[in-house]
Amino acid sequence: MGILIVIILLIPLSSAQNFSLKCSISDRYNGSLSISQEFGEDVKKLYDTDHSGYLEKNEVISLLRDKGLRLNFTSVLNTIYFLQNFTLDGRTPMINAQDIHVNLTIPMPVNGTSIYTLSFAYTFYLNGTSDHILKITLPHRSGMFSLDLPENNTIVKNNLRNAKIEENHIEGNFTDSIVIIFREEYYYWMNIYAIALTIGLLGAFIFVAKKLRGGPTKGIKLLIKSILRNLVALFIVLTVLFYILWVVGPPPEVRIGGISTMFARFHIIKYYHLDRPWYDQYLNWWYLLFTGGIAKGVNWGKQPIDLKNAILVSLTIFILGTLMSYLISIYLAIRKRSSRNLDIYAAVFLALYSIPTFYAALLIVHQFERWPMLYTMLVAPSDPLGWGFRIFIVSLTLSILTIARPYLIAKSLATKEFTEPYVRTFHAVGMPFSKIKKFVRRNTMIPTITDAALNFGWFLTAQVFLEVIFLIQGVGYILFRGTVEGNPFQIQIAIIYFSLVMITASIFSDIVIYFLDPRVRR
Amino acid sequence: MKLNLSLKGKIAITIVLIYLIIAIIVPILPLRDPMTFKAPPSDIFTPEIVGNYSIGAKIWRIATYASNFYIITPDYKFLVYNMIDHKITYNVTLPRANYSEIKILQIYPEGYPVFYGKDMVYLYYPSLQKFITYKVVGIKSLYLLNDPFTAFKGFLALNSSGMYAFSFNPYAPYSSNPLWKANVSEIPLGVHYSYKDIYISFKDRLVDIDSYGDMRWISNGNFTSNPIFLPVYGSSKVYVASSNNILVYSTHNGTLIEKIEMPYEIQRLEYRGQSLYAFSPQGIFGKVDLLTNGFSWEIKDIKSYTMNPFIDGMGILLKDGKIGFVLIADGTIQWGVKIDAYQILIGEIFHSPYLFAVLSNRTYIEQYSSTGKLITPLPPSEKYPLGTDAAGRDTLSQFLWGFRWEIYIAIISGLSVLLLGTLWGLVAGYFGGTVDDSLLLLSDSFLFVPAIGYAALMIYIMGISHHIEATISAAIMALAPLEARAVRNYTKVVKEKAYVESARMAGAEHWRIIFVHILPEIRGISLVYAISATTMALLLEGGVSFLGFGNYSIPTWGWMMTNAYFTGYWDRWWLMVPPLLALWLLVYSLYIVSQDLYTTEYILSFESRTISEKKIKSK
């Protein structure tokens, strides 16, 4: 019956009055609207064509068609309706077909006044501002309107006649349209605090930058400072990420449109506070980051992804690759005393470094095609042995493709180191070469590892390509998938992972230097 | 700034300049469109040989229907060769005579080969494996009356005494007597028929006789081709060519209705469905545009063609020896390969059309599928100097257009990094103190996300169609902080020099000191970092394209390589090597230039800098 009435109400009609609209908004997501209308005897008589004293179904329908409220319902998926006359912050709320209730007696007695009511609950989300607009357009209609708002919300502007405003309640008469601007006091004040807090944070940032800079400090203090500085940098980079991903660009429903259904989208918006002001969103984002809730969006998409496994795999490859890369480069650099010229290793490593990584990786993968068993293990391993082999090969490839930089640095340092007087002295007193190498190694390692933090950016970029080419479901693959599917949560988690890895690596290299370099420790 | 470049550096900068010139002149080069041009089917299809038949006897006359060849050999043997069994299934020796071409009388589902000798018309009955003969003394020519739109099925045989109509129906009793005789003395140009009538064209007249042999009308004219009635219900037009015109006569009374002007003299008319086709003795075949005159498509240099009103394609033998399959709807020639053919035939086996070529040794027949095999990507040839990609697009124009995009990426990202990074570094280095600390911490923070991370973010924000802009902005975000760090360090050194000090003493403003006194000193090093940022941006674009985030309407080198890989042809050198090599050369040249610049700048200011550093230490 509800649906029938809805269909009738789609048909345009001439002017009518005596409507009573009761609207309420209970929180940021739910509300209800109840429309009631009175039909007097004189009106009803006109429609009682058979003079039976009662309006039959057809007669009621023509009465409603002419005198009822003109509402523009659009059906979606058969169960969801959008009421196009009614918008909150420019968006039409969702109405579940089951929540539409119509109160109408059929047959309707002509004598006396009859009341017909149509009520429904709706769900919506608001803009991330403190002021919101409620708009109902009802051309050629007039009547009474009342609105109940949640606590601490106030009415800013309205177009009602004889409006009575009491805190979060407004009542008045309307003609043709209803426009009400209301304000969430909580966010209105929060906005001011947030701006103040941001300025404070900027000050704190400058203070921190000043306090944590390098310089004359040494020893454990330097180490602590460097760690703190890295953490501040992490905070900044994550804030930048948040800003780019969630504040710049199109509205949230467009951003997450690619990965979800209409219902899921609503859920995502609620979960990530995408409908809230940026500071609320931001605080919630940090809360989700610390509680691990940030990982939730990763599985919203076409195929779920095992995030834990992905991180484990990626981290393993990263650590293995880095270790190989640095161990090989330092080993090769100090293996023997040689001239300053580019040696064969440097030439090969540079060549691998300067061609696009994906192409080099492809070349390597295709080398394995000659051995079907190894190739299968590489692209689709089925047992732990296969997995191990695959991860080893990928790490090795990664280290070979990115070894040029550490190798060149280590090589030039080692060459210089071998000409130092202490090496000659050791040599002169007859110390074996293997023992001399120990000293050279330590001195070579320090600047090489200092540079590592800068090298890791390229290392991680290469890892993304490798994971895509070797079909490894790692974090790089998640980044790839996220970009392809337009899933911001996957992109987000991948970038958070990258920055965490970079920061950890940076802190780790500081610690290594601390133990390697006595000058720092002193 | 003085550029003291080494020979290597000079070569590198020349290469970069050449790239720049190519990028500028690309739009005026006579190139095919890199994205929308497609090589025509005759270039990218090769005939797929689906069967070979060695007949074992020399072929003189041949026709094909379903899976049989009907052959007359020079030694007067009639053979039926079955393509499925690859053997001769019927073999009979005919009397010595000058046999005509074999024509196929199609009475669905069978096809009956018909030909004539000296005084006899032979009709072979395939399912009974026997000949039916009709005696016509001194026969000169033979015309078949095939389905559809014919009052009776059979043939017309002409001798000096007239034209005899014979009916043949496999489902009716056989009779070797003619149905009727019409008085025709000369050999006509051609015969065609509608449901009730038979149209015969001669050099000087067009005659309509009804299906009982009585003449209905005559129209005089100067005709050069056979008549054609398009077998469409309600049609009342018969077409016949008169040198450069195709004349249209009413089938009711033979009045001239209209005239279709053609660019060439027409010798033969053909039909397929509701379309009319014409052949000119100059070797031109085309579809006649019945509304606007002329050809709607035409193919030149045709030696001979083979067509069948029941098959949607035609075979052509060109004057240069190429054979091709033509889709007669739009005149597209598929393949066009050169073979040594004696004759070509078109046939249909299980509703698939095939083209057959009798090779010039006349004992061997090749069977081609009508569609051919796609042979893209085409290797480099005269027509396509760098070949084509899998979709038949011209690789050379993609490659050359790639220059423009790569240079665009290089210039925009390089300049942006240069401006942003230099300003960032100058301010941090010059003002020092808290400004320096904050800006340095900021630059350190930006360095904690790898370039690919920024690229993914930017592509997500801007959309895949703006991947170049996204790549450039990612390069700026990842590399401007690096540039800023370098510039900041050098600024700190330059700031302490005596002339800066004196400028400050003379009351110069901060910004004047930065831009007039410090900037010229550090511009070399900032250029070095900007160039290295450029190389990173170029490589990043390649990588981003490879991951599938590229805009497929923009031909960049990264896209070319990706395209080659994802279409499965990355082992074809002409698809992979040019973009790879060009990218590598550009990156490497830029690297050498930056290295050279670095050395020059470093060595030039080495002495002064060491002095200033000592000063700082002594403070």
PDB file of N, CA, C and O in Angstrom, chain B residues 163-206:
ATOM      1  N   MET B 163      18.607 -20.229 -79.122  1.00  0.00           N
ATOM      2  CA  MET B 163      18.900 -20.470 -77.714  1.00  0.00           C
ATOM      3  C   MET B 163      17.904 -21.488 -77.174  1.00  0.00           C
ATOM      4  O   MET B 163      16.695 -21.303 -77.305  1.00  0.00           O
ATOM      5  N   TYR B 164      18.428 -22.572 -76.594  1.00  0.00           N
ATOM      6  CA  TYR B 164      17.584 -23.643 -76.093  1.00  0.00           C
ATOM      7  C   TYR B 164      17.576 -23.606 -74.582  1.00  0.00           C
ATOM      8  O   TYR B 164      18.611 -23.461 -73.951  1.00  0.00           O
ATOM      9  N   ALA B 165      16.383 -23.722 -74.003  1.00  0.00           N
ATOM     10  CA  ALA B 165      16.291 -23.744 -72.541  1.00  0.00           C
ATOM     11  C   ALA B 165      16.082 -25.176 -72.087  1.00  0.00           C
ATOM     12  O   ALA B 165      15.230 -25.892 -72.614  1.00  0.00           O
ATOM     13  N   PHE B 166      16.933 -25.603 -71.135  1.00  0.00           N
ATOM     14  CA  PHE B 166      16.794 -26.947 -70.564  1.00  0.00           C
ATOM     15  C   PHE B 166      16.523 -26.804 -69.080  1.00  0.00           C
ATOM     16  O   PHE B 166      17.105 -25.956 -68.415  1.00  0.00           O
ATOM     17  N   SER B 167      15.643 -27.623 -68.609  1.00  0.00           N
ATOM     18  CA  SER B 167      15.355 -27.575 -67.179  1.00  0.00           C
ATOM     19  C   SER B 167      15.993 -28.785 -66.519  1.00  0.00           C
ATOM     20  O   SER B 167      16.060 -29.870 -67.100  1.00  0.00           O
ATOM     21  N   PHE B 168      16.495 -28.582 -65.329  1.00  0.00           N
ATOM     22  CA  PHE B 168      17.019 -29.718 -64.581  1.00  0.00           C
ATOM     23  C   PHE B 168      16.491 -29.647 -63.165  1.00  0.00           C
ATOM     24  O   PHE B 168      16.603 -28.613 -62.496  1.00  0.00           O
ATOM     25  N   ASN B 169      15.905 -30.723 -62.728  1.00  0.00           N
ATOM     26  CA  ASN B 169      15.420 -30.773 -61.365  1.00  0.00           C
ATOM     27  C   ASN B 169      15.688 -32.173 -60.837  1.00  0.00           C
ATOM     28  O   ASN B 169      15.179 -33.146 -61.366  1.00  0.00           O
ATOM     29  N   PRO B 170      16.493 -32.281 -59.806  1.00  0.00           N
ATOM     30  CA  PRO B 170      16.825 -33.611 -59.302  1.00  0.00           C
ATOM     31  C   PRO B 170      15.619 -34.328 -58.703  1.00  0.00           C
ATOM     32  O   PRO B 170      15.657 -35.539 -58.516  1.00  0.00           O
ATOM     33  N   TYR B 171      14.570 -33.576 -58.414  1.00  0.00           N
ATOM     34  CA  TYR B 171      13.408 -34.194 -57.784  1.00  0.00           C
ATOM     35  C   TYR B 171      12.288 -34.468 -58.801  1.00  0.00           C
ATOM     36  O   TYR B 171      11.174 -34.787 -58.431  1.00  0.00           O
ATOM     37  N   ALA B 172      12.574 -34.239 -60.079  1.00  0.00           N
ATOM     38  CA  ALA B 172      11.547 -34.472 -61.111  1.00  0.00           C
ATOM     39  C   ALA B 172      12.141 -35.399 -62.171  1.00  0.00           C
ATOM     40  O   ALA B 172      13.355 -35.539 -62.260  1.00  0.00           O
ATOM     41  N   PRO B 173      11.282 -36.024 -62.965  1.00  0.00           N
ATOM     42  CA  PRO B 173      11.818 -36.908 -64.002  1.00  0.00           C
ATOM     43  C   PRO B 173      12.731 -36.143 -64.952  1.00  0.00           C
ATOM     44  O   PRO B 173      12.485 -34.982 -65.267  1.00  0.00           O
ATOM     45  N   TYR B 174      13.744 -36.844 -65.382  1.00  0.00           N
ATOM     46  CA  TYR B 174      14.760 -36.207 -66.211  1.00  0.00           C
ATOM     47  C   TYR B 174      14.315 -36.192 -67.661  1.00  0.00           C
ATOM     48  O   TYR B 174      13.734 -37.134 -68.166  1.00  0.00           O
ATOM     49  N   SER B 175      14.554 -35.055 -68.334  1.00  0.00           N
ATOM     50  CA  SER B 175      14.246 -34.990 -69.757  1.00  0.00           C
ATOM     51  C   SER B 175      15.360 -34.249 -70.473  1.00  0.00           C
ATOM     52  O   SER B 175      15.806 -33.199 -70.014  1.00  0.00           O
ATOM     53  N   SER B 176      15.844 -34.805 -71.562  1.00  0.00           N
ATOM     54  CA  SER B 176      16.924 -34.148 -72.279  1.00  0.00           C
ATOM     55  C   SER B 176      16.390 -33.254 -73.392  1.00  0.00           C
ATOM     56  O   SER B 176      17.141 -32.699 -74.168  1.00  0.00           O
ATOM     57  N   ASN B 177      15.073 -33.123 -73.465  1.00  0.00           N
ATOM     58  CA  ASN B 177      14.497 -32.243 -74.478  1.00  0.00           C
ATOM     59  C   ASN B 177      14.429 -30.811 -73.957  1.00  0.00           C
ATOM     60  O   ASN B 177      14.134 -30.599 -72.789  1.00  0.00           O
ATOM     61  N   PRO B 178      14.674 -29.847 -74.865  1.00  0.00           N
ATOM     62  CA  PRO B 178      14.595 -28.463 -74.400  1.00  0.00           C
ATOM     63  C   PRO B 178      13.162 -28.067 -74.088  1.00  0.00           C
ATOM     64  O   PRO B 178      12.214 -28.612 -74.657  1.00  0.00           O
ATOM     65  N   LEU B 179      13.003 -27.108 -73.188  1.00  0.00           N
ATOM     66  CA  LEU B 179      11.690 -26.592 -72.827  1.00  0.00           C
ATOM     67  C   LEU B 179      11.146 -25.749 -73.973  1.00  0.00           C
ATOM     68  O   LEU B 179       9.995 -25.853 -74.339  1.00  0.00           O
ATOM     69  N   TRP B 180      12.035 -24.896 -74.439  1.00  0.00           N
ATOM     70  CA  TRP B 180      11.646 -24.023 -75.545  1.00  0.00           C
ATOM     71  C   TRP B 180      12.892 -23.580 -76.274  1.00  0.00           C
ATOM     72  O   TRP B 180      14.018 -23.773 -75.804  1.00  0.00           O
ATOM     73  N   LYS B 181      12.671 -22.900 -77.389  1.00  0.00           N
ATOM     74  CA  LYS B 181      13.776 -22.379 -78.178  1.00  0.00           C
ATOM     75  C   LYS B 181      13.465 -20.929 -78.501  1.00  0.00           C
ATOM     76  O   LYS B 181      12.318 -20.586 -78.799  1.00  0.00           O
ATOM     77  N   ALA B 182      14.473 -20.079 -78.377  1.00  0.00           N
ATOM     78  CA  ALA B 182      14.284 -18.684 -78.752  1.00  0.00           C
ATOM     79  C   ALA B 182      15.204 -18.380 -79.919  1.00  0.00           C
ATOM     80  O   ALA B 182      16.302 -18.953 -80.008  1.00  0.00           O
ATOM     81  N   ASN B 183      14.758 -17.474 -80.770  1.00  0.00           N
ATOM     82  CA  ASN B 183      15.568 -17.179 -81.942  1.00  0.00           C
ATOM     83  C   ASN B 183      16.648 -16.158 -81.603  1.00  0.00           C
ATOM     84  O   ASN B 183      16.411 -14.961 -81.585  1.00  0.00           O
ATOM     85  N   VAL B 184      17.807 -16.679 -81.307  1.00  0.00           N
ATOM     86  CA  VAL B 184      18.956 -15.815 -81.004  1.00  0.00           C
ATOM     87  C   VAL B 184      20.080 -16.277 -81.899  1.00  0.00           C
ATOM     88  O   VAL B 184      20.406 -17.458 -81.909  1.00  0.00           O
ATOM     89  N   SER B 185      20.651 -15.341 -82.663  1.00  0.00           N
ATOM     90  CA  SER B 185      21.649 -15.800 -83.611  1.00  0.00           C
ATOM     91  C   SER B 185      23.064 -15.474 -83.170  1.00  0.00           C
ATOM     92  O   SER B 185      23.986 -16.243 -83.379  1.00  0.00           O
ATOM     93  N   GLU B 186      23.266 -14.334 -82.516  1.00  0.00           N
ATOM     94  CA  GLU B 186      24.650 -13.990 -82.148  1.00  0.00           C
ATOM     95  C   GLU B 186      24.897 -14.299 -80.662  1.00  0.00           C
ATOM     96  O   GLU B 186      23.947 -14.446 -79.884  1.00  0.00           O
ATOM     97  N   ILE B 187      26.161 -14.336 -80.329  1.00  0.00           N
ATOM     98  CA  ILE B 187      26.494 -14.666 -78.938  1.00  0.00           C
ATOM     99  C   ILE B 187      26.221 -13.439 -78.075  1.00  0.00           C
ATOM    100  O   ILE B 187      26.712 -12.354 -78.350  1.00  0.00           O
ATOM    101  N   PRO B 188      25.395 -13.573 -77.058  1.00  0.00           N
ATOM    102  CA  PRO B 188      25.090 -12.405 -76.230  1.00  0.00           C
ATOM    103  C   PRO B 188      26.250 -12.029 -75.315  1.00  0.00           C
ATOM    104  O   PRO B 188      27.168 -12.824 -75.089  1.00  0.00           O
ATOM    105  N   LEU B 189      26.186 -10.806 -74.757  1.00  0.00           N
ATOM    106  CA  LEU B 189      27.187 -10.372 -73.772  1.00  0.00           C
ATOM    107  C   LEU B 189      26.940 -11.069 -72.438  1.00  0.00           C
ATOM    108  O   LEU B 189      27.855 -11.337 -71.683  1.00  0.00           O
ATOM    109  N   GLY B 190      25.685 -11.329 -72.157  1.00  0.00           N
ATOM    110  CA  GLY B 190      25.387 -12.015 -70.901  1.00  0.00           C
ATOM    111  C   GLY B 190      23.907 -12.214 -70.734  1.00  0.00           C
ATOM    112  O   GLY B 190      23.091 -11.665 -71.485  1.00  0.00           O
ATOM    113  N   VAL B 191      23.597 -13.048 -69.761  1.00  0.00           N
ATOM    114  CA  VAL B 191      22.212 -13.401 -69.501  1.00  0.00           C
ATOM    115  C   VAL B 191      21.956 -13.286 -68.011  1.00  0.00           C
ATOM    116  O   VAL B 191      22.804 -13.653 -67.193  1.00  0.00           O
ATOM    117  N   HIS B 192      20.815 -12.734 -67.652  1.00  0.00           N
ATOM    118  CA  HIS B 192      20.405 -12.793 -66.247  1.00  0.00           C
ATOM    119  C   HIS B 192      18.898 -12.933 -66.222  1.00  0.00           C
ATOM    120  O   HIS B 192      18.249 -12.830 -67.271  1.00  0.00           O
ATOM    121  N   TYR B 193      18.341 -13.176 -65.057  1.00  0.00           N
ATOM    122  CA  TYR B 193      16.929 -13.525 -65.038  1.00  0.00           C
ATOM    123  C   TYR B 193      16.300 -13.022 -63.747  1.00  0.00           C
ATOM    124  O   TYR B 193      16.949 -12.863 -62.721  1.00  0.00           O
ATOM    125  N   SER B 194      15.013 -12.754 -63.845  1.00  0.00           N
ATOM    126  CA  SER B 194      14.247 -12.487 -62.633  1.00  0.00           C
ATOM    127  C   SER B 194      13.283 -13.658 -62.491  1.00  0.00           C
ATOM    128  O   SER B 194      13.429 -14.675 -63.172  1.00  0.00           O
ATOM    129  N   TYR B 195      12.288 -13.534 -61.671  1.00  0.00           N
ATOM    130  CA  TYR B 195      11.425 -14.669 -61.409  1.00  0.00           C
ATOM    131  C   TYR B 195      10.663 -15.111 -62.664  1.00  0.00           C
ATOM    132  O   TYR B 195      10.432 -16.282 -62.876  1.00  0.00           O
ATOM    133  N   LYS B 196      10.293 -14.132 -63.486  1.00  0.00           N
ATOM    134  CA  LYS B 196       9.482 -14.457 -64.666  1.00  0.00           C
ATOM    135  C   LYS B 196      10.253 -14.299 -65.974  1.00  0.00           C
ATOM    136  O   LYS B 196       9.883 -14.877 -66.964  1.00  0.00           O
ATOM    137  N   ASP B 197      11.268 -13.461 -65.939  1.00  0.00           N
ATOM    138  CA  ASP B 197      11.878 -13.058 -67.193  1.00  0.00           C
ATOM    139  C   ASP B 197      13.348 -13.436 -67.276  1.00  0.00           C
ATOM    140  O   ASP B 197      14.006 -13.639 -66.277  1.00  0.00           O
ATOM    141  N   ILE B 198      13.804 -13.455 -68.520  1.00  0.00           N
ATOM    142  CA  ILE B 198      15.222 -13.661 -68.780  1.00  0.00           C
ATOM    143  C   ILE B 198      15.690 -12.470 -69.598  1.00  0.00           C
ATOM    144  O   ILE B 198      15.035 -12.094 -70.577  1.00  0.00           O
ATOM    145  N   TYR B 199      16.767 -11.838 -69.137  1.00  0.00           N
ATOM    146  CA  TYR B 199      17.270 -10.661 -69.831  1.00  0.00           C
ATOM    147  C   TYR B 199      18.553 -11.052 -70.542  1.00  0.00           C
ATOM    148  O   TYR B 199      19.440 -11.653 -69.935  1.00  0.00           O
ATOM    149  N   ILE B 200      18.636 -10.690 -71.794  1.00  0.00           N
ATOM    150  CA  ILE B 200      19.822 -11.032 -72.578  1.00  0.00           C
ATOM    151  C   ILE B 200      20.342  -9.736 -73.187  1.00  0.00           C
ATOM    152  O   ILE B 200      19.587  -8.976 -73.795  1.00  0.00           O
ATOM    153  N   SER B 201      21.632  -9.480 -72.965  1.00  0.00           N
ATOM    154  CA  SER B 201      22.171  -8.253 -73.545  1.00  0.00           C
ATOM    155  C   SER B 201      23.079  -8.594 -74.715  1.00  0.00           C
ATOM    156  O   SER B 201      23.866  -9.548 -74.657  1.00  0.00           O
ATOM    157  N   PHE B 202      22.915  -7.819 -75.769  1.00  0.00           N
ATOM    158  CA  PHE B 202      23.798  -7.908 -76.934  1.00  0.00           C
ATOM    159  C   PHE B 202      24.479  -6.564 -77.080  1.00  0.00           C
ATOM    160  O   PHE B 202      24.162  -5.623 -76.343  1.00  0.00           O
ATOM    161  N   LYS B 203      25.381  -6.463 -78.037  1.00  0.00           N
ATOM    162  CA  LYS B 203      26.095  -5.204 -78.221  1.00  0.00           C
ATOM    163  C   LYS B 203      25.131  -4.047 -78.505  1.00  0.00           C
ATOM    164  O   LYS B 203      25.358  -2.927 -78.111  1.00  0.00           O
ATOM    165  N   ASP B 204      24.067  -4.349 -79.219  1.00  0.00           N
ATOM    166  CA  ASP B 204      23.195  -3.253 -79.646  1.00  0.00           C
ATOM    167  C   ASP B 204      21.802  -3.292 -79.041  1.00  0.00           C
ATOM    168  O   ASP B 204      21.010  -2.401 -79.255  1.00  0.00           O
ATOM    169  N   ARG B 205      21.473  -4.341 -78.302  1.00  0.00           N
ATOM    170  CA  ARG B 205      20.121  -4.370 -77.747  1.00  0.00           C
ATOM    171  C   ARG B 205      20.036  -5.215 -76.472  1.00  0.00           C
ATOM    172  O   ARG B 205      20.884  -6.060 -76.201  1.00  0.00           O
ATOM    173  N   LEU B 206      19.000  -4.914 -75.710  1.00  0.00           N
ATOM    174  CA  LEU B 206      18.696  -5.661 -74.484  1.00  0.00           C
ATOM    175  C   LEU B 206      17.328  -6.287 -74.700  1.00  0.00           C
ATOM    176  O   LEU B 206      16.364  -5.601 -75.037  1.00  0.00           O
TER     177      LEU B 206
END
